[in-house]
Amino acid sequence: MAGVAFKAIDKVYGKDVKAVSNLNLEIKDKEFMVLVGPSGCGKTTALRMIAGLEEATSGDILIGDSRVNDVPPKDRDIAMVFQNYALYPHMDVYDNIAFGLRIRELKSGAWQLAHLAEAKKIKVDIDNRINEVARMLDIEKYLRRKPKELSGGQRQRVALARAIVRKPKVFLMDEPLSNLDAKLRVQTRAELIRLHRQLGITTIYVTHDQVEAMTMGQRMAIMKDGVLQQCDEPEKVYANPVNKFVAGFIGSPPMNFIPSKIVVDGGNVLVDCGEFKLPLPEDHPAKAMNGKDVVLGIRPESIFDRNMESHVKATVNNVISAKVDVLEPLGHEYVAYLNAGPHNFIATIDTGTKIQEGQTAQFMVNLEAIHVFDAETEEAIR
Ligand code: ATP
């Protein structure tokens, strides 16, 4: 087992496509780290550099304590699981899983005729290992089937089995669930988490799906345009995004952004969007920014129907008035599309609500969970 580190990594394709810029990131031994970001942000490139499938333009990549920039992929002791499974179509499941193990033993020379007893022992050992992972992933029934005779979910489990059976130091996974339907994705997500707990192998998982990042990662690293934006535990990123990009990327439905100004009035620091003003804590750094253009960030789940029970209580400071444009029922809650003057925003409201489309209603904002961003730099002011 081993940790992985990027030290000042740059990756430039051709003359000027900067896929990854000055990436510094340490993934701890046994950690499940998710690299997440929109298409083209450089996450796959970062993963492929660990695998040795891309060369870093500058900087160091470490697996354990060793610099691996010049180590060929096959000697890095990593296993990669891809979106498209990459199974051998002409081999059955058993042989697909066995393939990597056999190659390794062949290279070691132990399978020569002169060592018949040794070869038999290896065969039994490989057989035991395959049966063990097949049990673990519930694919024992399919060991003699060809990949084309399996469903997408079963194929992905075979791809995982093939990776696991090698007991690598590090697992690399590139959007491994994106070909599965929604239900199977949720199920396989849980399976991967369970496997990681069971095996404790350092795992680096690439996805563009923030829900996967939130639910699977012990930590998540959010990238944009080749630059790491923030790396922390999912709850911490959710509660304290460092900038407007991360704030908008993590959370669903996404955070509402409302153009506002800071107004300092005596001891009060307010965020004023014209239609309503919300107070910030007295010691908020915005108190030195009277008149500054900012963006107020409120998550849909931080807005509550005033007439419903919630842990947030109505005060003179936290009630706002808004017109309900559309109420979208999701079964367990409503997504309410609201507007206050020129500002459109979304709230998620419990199903017991009496509010109706077309009505102007009162809502409470959880003041402890509002965010303020510099309108120019988009950095969080906190
Ligand atoms: P996606 O989620 O779409 O796979 P990603 O975040 O994984 O995106 P990368 O595949 O790492 O992004 O690509 C990062 C940037 O590098 C993109 O601008 C992409 O166009 C560019 N890029 C990737 N591979 C190459 C290549 N072989 N040659 C030139 N440019 C490339």
PDB file of C-alpha atoms in Angstrom, residues 6 15 20 43 61 73 79 122 126 136 141 163 170 194 206 224 246 268-269 341 351 376 381:
ATOM      1  CA  PHE A   6       1.720  15.347  -7.141  1.00  0.00           C
ATOM      2  CA  LYS A  15       2.657  23.994 -27.470  1.00  0.00           C
ATOM      3  CA  VAL A  20      -2.762  20.623 -15.529  1.00  0.00           C
ATOM      4  CA  LYS A  43      -8.724  15.272 -13.950  1.00  0.00           C
ATOM      5  CA  ILE A  61       4.923  12.177  -9.123  1.00  0.00           C
ATOM      6  CA  PRO A  73       3.422   1.842 -16.190  1.00  0.00           C
ATOM      7  CA  ALA A  79      -4.498  -1.043 -11.344  1.00  0.00           C
ATOM      8  CA  ILE A 122       0.721 -21.081  -8.876  1.00  0.00           C
ATOM      9  CA  ILE A 126      -4.490 -18.038  -8.983  1.00  0.00           C
ATOM     10  CA  MET A 136     -16.596 -10.702  -3.131  1.00  0.00           C
ATOM     11  CA  LYS A 141     -22.133 -17.503 -11.586  1.00  0.00           C
ATOM     12  CA  ALA A 163      -8.111  -4.877 -10.828  1.00  0.00           C
ATOM     13  CA  VAL A 170      -3.044   1.961  -5.792  1.00  0.00           C
ATOM     14  CA  ARG A 194     -17.651  -1.259   0.836  1.00  0.00           C
ATOM     15  CA  VAL A 206     -12.139  10.562 -11.279  1.00  0.00           C
ATOM     16  CA  LYS A 224     -11.129  23.798 -12.920  1.00  0.00           C
ATOM     17  CA  VAL A 246     -16.638  25.412  -5.968  1.00  0.00           C
ATOM     18  CA  ASN A 268     -24.254  45.959  11.580  1.00  0.00           C
ATOM     19  CA  VAL A 269     -22.721  44.352   8.520  1.00  0.00           C
ATOM     20  CA  GLY A 341     -37.697  41.694  -7.719  1.00  0.00           C
ATOM     21  CA  THR A 351     -43.751  18.449   1.228  1.00  0.00           C
ATOM     22  CA  GLU A 376     -14.579  40.591  -8.962  1.00  0.00           C
ATOM     23  CA  ILE A 381     -15.028  36.450   1.892  1.00  0.00           C
TER      24      ILE A 381
END
